[in-house]
Coordinates of C-alpha atoms in Angstrom, one line a residue:
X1 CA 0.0 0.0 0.0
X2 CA 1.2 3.2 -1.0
X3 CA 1.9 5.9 1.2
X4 CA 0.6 9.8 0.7
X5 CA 1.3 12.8 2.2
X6 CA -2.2 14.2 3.8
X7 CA -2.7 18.0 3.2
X8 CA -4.7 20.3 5.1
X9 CA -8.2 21.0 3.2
X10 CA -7.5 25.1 4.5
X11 CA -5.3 25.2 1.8
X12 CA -7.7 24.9 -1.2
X13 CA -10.5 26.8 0.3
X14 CA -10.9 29.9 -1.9
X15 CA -9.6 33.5 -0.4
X16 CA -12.1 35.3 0.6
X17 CA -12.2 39.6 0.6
X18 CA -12.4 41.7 3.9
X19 CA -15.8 42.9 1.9
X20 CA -17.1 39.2 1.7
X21 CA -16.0 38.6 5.2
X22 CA -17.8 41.4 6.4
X23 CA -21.0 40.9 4.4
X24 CA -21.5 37.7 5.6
X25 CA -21.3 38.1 9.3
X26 CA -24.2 40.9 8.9
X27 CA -25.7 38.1 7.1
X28 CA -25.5 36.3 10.1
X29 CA -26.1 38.6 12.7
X30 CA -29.5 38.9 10.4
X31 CA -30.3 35.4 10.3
X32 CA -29.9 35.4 14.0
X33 CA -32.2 37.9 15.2
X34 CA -34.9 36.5 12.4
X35 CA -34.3 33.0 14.2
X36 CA -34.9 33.8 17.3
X37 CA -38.0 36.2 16.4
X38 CA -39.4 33.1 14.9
X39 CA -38.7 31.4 18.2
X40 CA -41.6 33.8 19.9
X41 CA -39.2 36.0 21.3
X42 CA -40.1 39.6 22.3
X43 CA -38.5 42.7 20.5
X44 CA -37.3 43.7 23.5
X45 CA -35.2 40.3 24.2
X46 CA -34.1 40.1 20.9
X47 CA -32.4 43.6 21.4
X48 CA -31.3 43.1 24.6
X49 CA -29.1 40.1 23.2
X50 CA -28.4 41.7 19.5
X51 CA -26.9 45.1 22.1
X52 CA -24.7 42.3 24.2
X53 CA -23.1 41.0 20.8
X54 CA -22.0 44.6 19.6
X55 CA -20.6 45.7 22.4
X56 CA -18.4 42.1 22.6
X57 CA -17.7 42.7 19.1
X58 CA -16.6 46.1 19.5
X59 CA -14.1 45.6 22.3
X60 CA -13.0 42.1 20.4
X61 CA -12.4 43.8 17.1
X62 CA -13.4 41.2 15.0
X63 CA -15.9 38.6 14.2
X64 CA -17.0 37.1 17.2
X65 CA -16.9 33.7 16.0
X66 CA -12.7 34.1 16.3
X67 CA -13.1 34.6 19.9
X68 CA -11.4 31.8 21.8
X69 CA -11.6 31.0 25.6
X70 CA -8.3 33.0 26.3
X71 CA -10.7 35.8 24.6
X72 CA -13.6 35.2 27.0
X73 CA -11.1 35.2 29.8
X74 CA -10.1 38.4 29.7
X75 CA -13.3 40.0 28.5
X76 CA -15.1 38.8 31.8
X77 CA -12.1 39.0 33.8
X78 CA -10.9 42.1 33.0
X79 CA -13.4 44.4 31.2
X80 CA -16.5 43.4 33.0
X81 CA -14.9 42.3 35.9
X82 CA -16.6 45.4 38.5
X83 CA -19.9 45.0 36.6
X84 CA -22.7 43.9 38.2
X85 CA -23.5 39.9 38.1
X86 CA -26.8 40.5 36.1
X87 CA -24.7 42.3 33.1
X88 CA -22.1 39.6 33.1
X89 CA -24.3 36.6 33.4
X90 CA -26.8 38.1 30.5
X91 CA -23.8 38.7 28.0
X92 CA -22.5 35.2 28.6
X93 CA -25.6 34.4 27.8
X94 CA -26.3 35.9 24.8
X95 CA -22.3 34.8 23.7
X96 CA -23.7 31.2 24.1
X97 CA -27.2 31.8 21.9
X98 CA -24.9 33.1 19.2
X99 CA -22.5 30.4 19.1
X100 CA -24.9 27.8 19.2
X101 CA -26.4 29.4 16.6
X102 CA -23.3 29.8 14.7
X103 CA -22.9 25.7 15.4
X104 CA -26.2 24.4 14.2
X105 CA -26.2 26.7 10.9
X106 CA -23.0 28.2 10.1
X107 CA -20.3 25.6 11.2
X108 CA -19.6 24.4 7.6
X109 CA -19.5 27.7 6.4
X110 CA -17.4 29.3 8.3
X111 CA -14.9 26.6 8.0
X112 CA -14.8 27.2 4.4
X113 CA -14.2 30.7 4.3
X114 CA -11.8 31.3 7.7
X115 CA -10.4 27.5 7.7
X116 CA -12.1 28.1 11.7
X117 CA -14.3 25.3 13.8
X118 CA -16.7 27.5 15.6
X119 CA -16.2 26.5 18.9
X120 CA -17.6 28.9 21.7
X121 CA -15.2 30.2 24.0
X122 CA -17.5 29.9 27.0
X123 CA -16.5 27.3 29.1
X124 CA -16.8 25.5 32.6
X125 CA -13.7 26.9 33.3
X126 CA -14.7 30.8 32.8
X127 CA -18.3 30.9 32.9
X128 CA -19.5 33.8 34.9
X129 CA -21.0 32.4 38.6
X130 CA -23.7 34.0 40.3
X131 CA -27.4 35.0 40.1
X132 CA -29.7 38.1 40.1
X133 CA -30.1 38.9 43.8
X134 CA -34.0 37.7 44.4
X135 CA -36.1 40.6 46.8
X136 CA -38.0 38.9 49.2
X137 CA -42.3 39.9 48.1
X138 CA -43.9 40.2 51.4
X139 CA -47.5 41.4 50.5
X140 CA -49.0 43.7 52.8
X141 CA -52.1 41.9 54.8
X142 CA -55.8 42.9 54.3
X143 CA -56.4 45.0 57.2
X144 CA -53.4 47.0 55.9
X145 CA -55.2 47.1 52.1
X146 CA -57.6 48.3 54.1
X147 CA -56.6 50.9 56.0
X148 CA -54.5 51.9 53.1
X149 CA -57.1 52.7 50.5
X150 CA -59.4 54.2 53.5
X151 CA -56.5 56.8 54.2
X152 CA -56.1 57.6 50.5
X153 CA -59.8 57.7 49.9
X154 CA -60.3 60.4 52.5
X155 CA -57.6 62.4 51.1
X156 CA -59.6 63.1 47.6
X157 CA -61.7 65.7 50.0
X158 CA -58.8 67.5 50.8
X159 CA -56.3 66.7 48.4
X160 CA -54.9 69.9 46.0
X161 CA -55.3 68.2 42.6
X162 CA -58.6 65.8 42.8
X163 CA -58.3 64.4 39.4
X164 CA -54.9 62.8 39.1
X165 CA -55.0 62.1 43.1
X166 CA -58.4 60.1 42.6
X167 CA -57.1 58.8 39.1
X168 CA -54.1 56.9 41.1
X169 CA -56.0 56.0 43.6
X170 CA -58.8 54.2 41.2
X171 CA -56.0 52.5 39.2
X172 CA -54.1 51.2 42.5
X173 CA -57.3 50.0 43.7
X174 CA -58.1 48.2 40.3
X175 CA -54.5 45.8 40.7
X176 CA -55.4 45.1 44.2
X177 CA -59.0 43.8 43.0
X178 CA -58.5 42.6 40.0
X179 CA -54.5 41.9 40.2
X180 CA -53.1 44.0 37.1
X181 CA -49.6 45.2 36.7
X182 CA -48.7 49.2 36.4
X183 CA -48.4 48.3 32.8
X184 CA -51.4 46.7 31.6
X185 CA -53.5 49.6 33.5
X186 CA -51.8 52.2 31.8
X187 CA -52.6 50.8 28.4
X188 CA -56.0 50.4 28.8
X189 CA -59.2 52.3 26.9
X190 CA -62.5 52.9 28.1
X191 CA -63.3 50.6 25.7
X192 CA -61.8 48.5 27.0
X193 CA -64.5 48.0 29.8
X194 CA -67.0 45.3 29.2
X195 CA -69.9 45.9 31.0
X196 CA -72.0 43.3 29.5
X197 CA -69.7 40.3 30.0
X198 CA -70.4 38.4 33.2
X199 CA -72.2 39.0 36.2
X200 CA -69.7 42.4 37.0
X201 CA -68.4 42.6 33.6
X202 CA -64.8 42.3 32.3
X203 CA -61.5 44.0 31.2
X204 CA -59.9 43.5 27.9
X205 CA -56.6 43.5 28.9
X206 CA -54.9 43.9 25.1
X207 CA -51.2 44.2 26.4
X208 CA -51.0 41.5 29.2
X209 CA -47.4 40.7 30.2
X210 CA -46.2 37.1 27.9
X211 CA -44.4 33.9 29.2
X212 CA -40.8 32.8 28.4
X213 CA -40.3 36.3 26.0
X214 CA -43.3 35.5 24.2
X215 CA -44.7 39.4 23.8
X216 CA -48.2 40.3 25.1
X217 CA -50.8 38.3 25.6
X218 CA -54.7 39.2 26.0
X219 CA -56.8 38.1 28.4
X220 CA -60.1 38.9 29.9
X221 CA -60.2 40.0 33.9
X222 CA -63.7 39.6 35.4
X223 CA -64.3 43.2 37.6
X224 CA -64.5 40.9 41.1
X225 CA -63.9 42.3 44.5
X226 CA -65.7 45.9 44.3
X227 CA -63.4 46.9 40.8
X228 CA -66.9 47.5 38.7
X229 CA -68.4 50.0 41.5
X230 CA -65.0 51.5 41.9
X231 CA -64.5 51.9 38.0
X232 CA -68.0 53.7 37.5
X233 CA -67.3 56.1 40.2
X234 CA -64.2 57.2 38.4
X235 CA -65.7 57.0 35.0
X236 CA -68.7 58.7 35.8
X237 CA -67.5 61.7 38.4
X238 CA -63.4 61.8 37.9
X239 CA -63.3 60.8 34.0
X240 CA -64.6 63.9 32.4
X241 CA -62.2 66.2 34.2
X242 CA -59.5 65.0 32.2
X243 CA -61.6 64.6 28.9
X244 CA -65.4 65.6 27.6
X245 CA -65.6 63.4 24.8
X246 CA -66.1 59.7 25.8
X247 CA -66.6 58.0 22.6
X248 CA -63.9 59.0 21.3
X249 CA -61.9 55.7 19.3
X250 CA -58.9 54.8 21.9
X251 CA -59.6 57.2 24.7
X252 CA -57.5 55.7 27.6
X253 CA -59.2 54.7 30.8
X254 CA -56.6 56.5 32.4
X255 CA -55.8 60.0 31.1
X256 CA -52.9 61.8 32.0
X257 CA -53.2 65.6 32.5
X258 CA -50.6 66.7 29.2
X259 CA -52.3 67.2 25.9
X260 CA -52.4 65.9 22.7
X261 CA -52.2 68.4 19.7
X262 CA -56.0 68.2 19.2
X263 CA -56.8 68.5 22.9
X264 CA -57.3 65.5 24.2
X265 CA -55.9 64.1 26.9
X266 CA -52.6 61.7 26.7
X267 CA -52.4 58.6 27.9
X268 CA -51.1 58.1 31.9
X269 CA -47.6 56.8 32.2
X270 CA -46.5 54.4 34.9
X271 CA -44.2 56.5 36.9
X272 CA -47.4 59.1 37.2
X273 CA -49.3 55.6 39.0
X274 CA -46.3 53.9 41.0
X275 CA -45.3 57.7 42.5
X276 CA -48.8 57.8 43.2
X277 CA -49.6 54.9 45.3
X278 CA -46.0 55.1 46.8
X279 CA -46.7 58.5 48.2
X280 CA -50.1 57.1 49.4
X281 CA -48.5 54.0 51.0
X282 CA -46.0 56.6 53.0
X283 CA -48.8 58.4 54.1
X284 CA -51.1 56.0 54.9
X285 CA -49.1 53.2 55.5
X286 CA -45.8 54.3 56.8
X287 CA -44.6 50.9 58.6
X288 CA -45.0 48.8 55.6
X289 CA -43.7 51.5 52.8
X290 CA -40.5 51.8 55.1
X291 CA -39.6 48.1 54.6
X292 CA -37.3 47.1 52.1
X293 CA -39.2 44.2 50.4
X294 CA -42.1 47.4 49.7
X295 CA -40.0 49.6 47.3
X296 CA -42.1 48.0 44.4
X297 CA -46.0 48.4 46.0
X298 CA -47.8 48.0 43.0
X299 CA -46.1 44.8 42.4
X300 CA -47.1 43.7 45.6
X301 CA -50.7 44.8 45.4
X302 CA -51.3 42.3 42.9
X303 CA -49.1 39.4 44.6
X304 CA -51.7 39.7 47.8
X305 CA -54.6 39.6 44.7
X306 CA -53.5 36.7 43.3
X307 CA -52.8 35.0 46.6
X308 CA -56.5 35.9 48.0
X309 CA -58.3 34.9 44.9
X310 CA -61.6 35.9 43.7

């Protein structure tokens, strides 16, 4: 049997340009962010990880696909070594999407054109350690809802601005019936309001929070506990201080006191709402806002919802 000498296949692959080279990891970087938006991933997730990968390609100076674990070393070691462990653990993160994506589409090609095994450089060995510091939720009890919302409620007869005072208080008072987040409340209309659906009627909550990065979800929320008394109060002797025309298409439930160009009334943001009910939780409720698990009250509003039930 005859013996041959056995040549690396690098050498026939055929040169490729800095122009080509550059092309195709935009090519990439595309087909990545189109993967995982076919996953069901939000926008916001998506970007989060696409901003992770530019800011490691940046520093690195090349394509990231180059990066070895002597690479990742010093990037995590060195450069993001004071950052907090949430920054650090997300980029590693979004290092290892990208390489396994590079893996299960691009291996082949990028052999071809760099003579490189995509390989990525996170490892065991370097992998950043920690976790997101988890805030203990202690919901505050009922007779502290209670006296909570009683305080607040007797401050709309003395308060200086009635409308956005009894607007907070009517949107706090909605989560802790009904259990929505600061979010979903600022994004709903008045049409939004179902009167004729069930025995109290039912919100159409268009931008509910999503599972797993999914994006928003709707769902219905029946207007239990008191929230259909407490909503036709506001709509019927708060609403119109903001706004005189009712029917008008995507009129939010709650308005904010800043105008649109044709005079009517923008929609509420949710700093306006959370400053709202935290200044009414010091107030009223100055031994539970002073604890540290209460610096997110709306959030916990909704935890004692859910954990009462209907």
């Amino acid at each position: 049997m005859a013996l041959a000498a056995v040549r690396d296949l690098r050498e026939f692959r055929d040169p490729v340009s800095a122009e080509e080279l550059e092309q195709f990891e935009t090519d990439v970087l595309a087909g990545f962010v189109l993967a995982r938006a076919s996953a069901g991933l939000a926008d916001g997730t998506i970007r989060g990880d696409v901003g992770h990968l530019d800011q490691m390609r940046a520093w690195f100076g090349r394509p990231l696909w180059d990066m070895e674990p002597t690479d990742a070393d010093g990037y995590f070691g060195k450069v993001l070594r004071g950052s907090p462990s949430g920054t650090r653990l997300a980029r590693a993160q979004a290092l290892t999407t990208y390489f396994l994506f590079l893996e299960l589409r691009h291996k082949v090609e990028i052999h071809r054109m760099t003579g490189r095994v995509v390989e990525c450089p996170i490892d065991e060995m370097n992998r950043p350690r920690g976790s997101k510091d988890a805030a203990l939720r202690i919901p505050p009890t009922e007779p502290e809802i209670k006296t909570l919302f009683t305080g607040w409620g007797g401050e709309l007869a003395i308060c200086r601005k009635f409308a956005p005072t009894a607007r907070n208080y009517t949107a706090s008072a909605l989560m802790s019936q009904v259990g929505l987040r600061v979010s979903e409340a600022c994004k709903l209309d008045l049409a939004d309001i179902k009167w004729e659906l069930g025995r109290f009627g039912k919100l159409h909550v268009r931008h509910g929070k999503g599972a797993r990065g999914s994006g928003p979800r709707e769902r219905m929320v029946p207007l239990i506990n008191g929230a259909d008394r407490t909503l036709r109060w506001f709509i019927e002797d708060v609403w119109g201080q903001f706004d005189d025309d009712h029917t008008r298409p995507g009129a939010p439930l709650f308005p904010s006191e800043r105008k649109n160009s044709d005079g009517s009334s923008r929609r509420v943001g949710d700093d306006a709402l959370r400053n709202g009910l935290a200044a009414a939780a010091k107030a009223h409720l100055p031994a539970w806002a002073r604890q540290s698990h209460a610096t997110r009250p709306a959030a916990l509003l909704r935890v004692r919802t859910l954990s009462r039930g209907p």
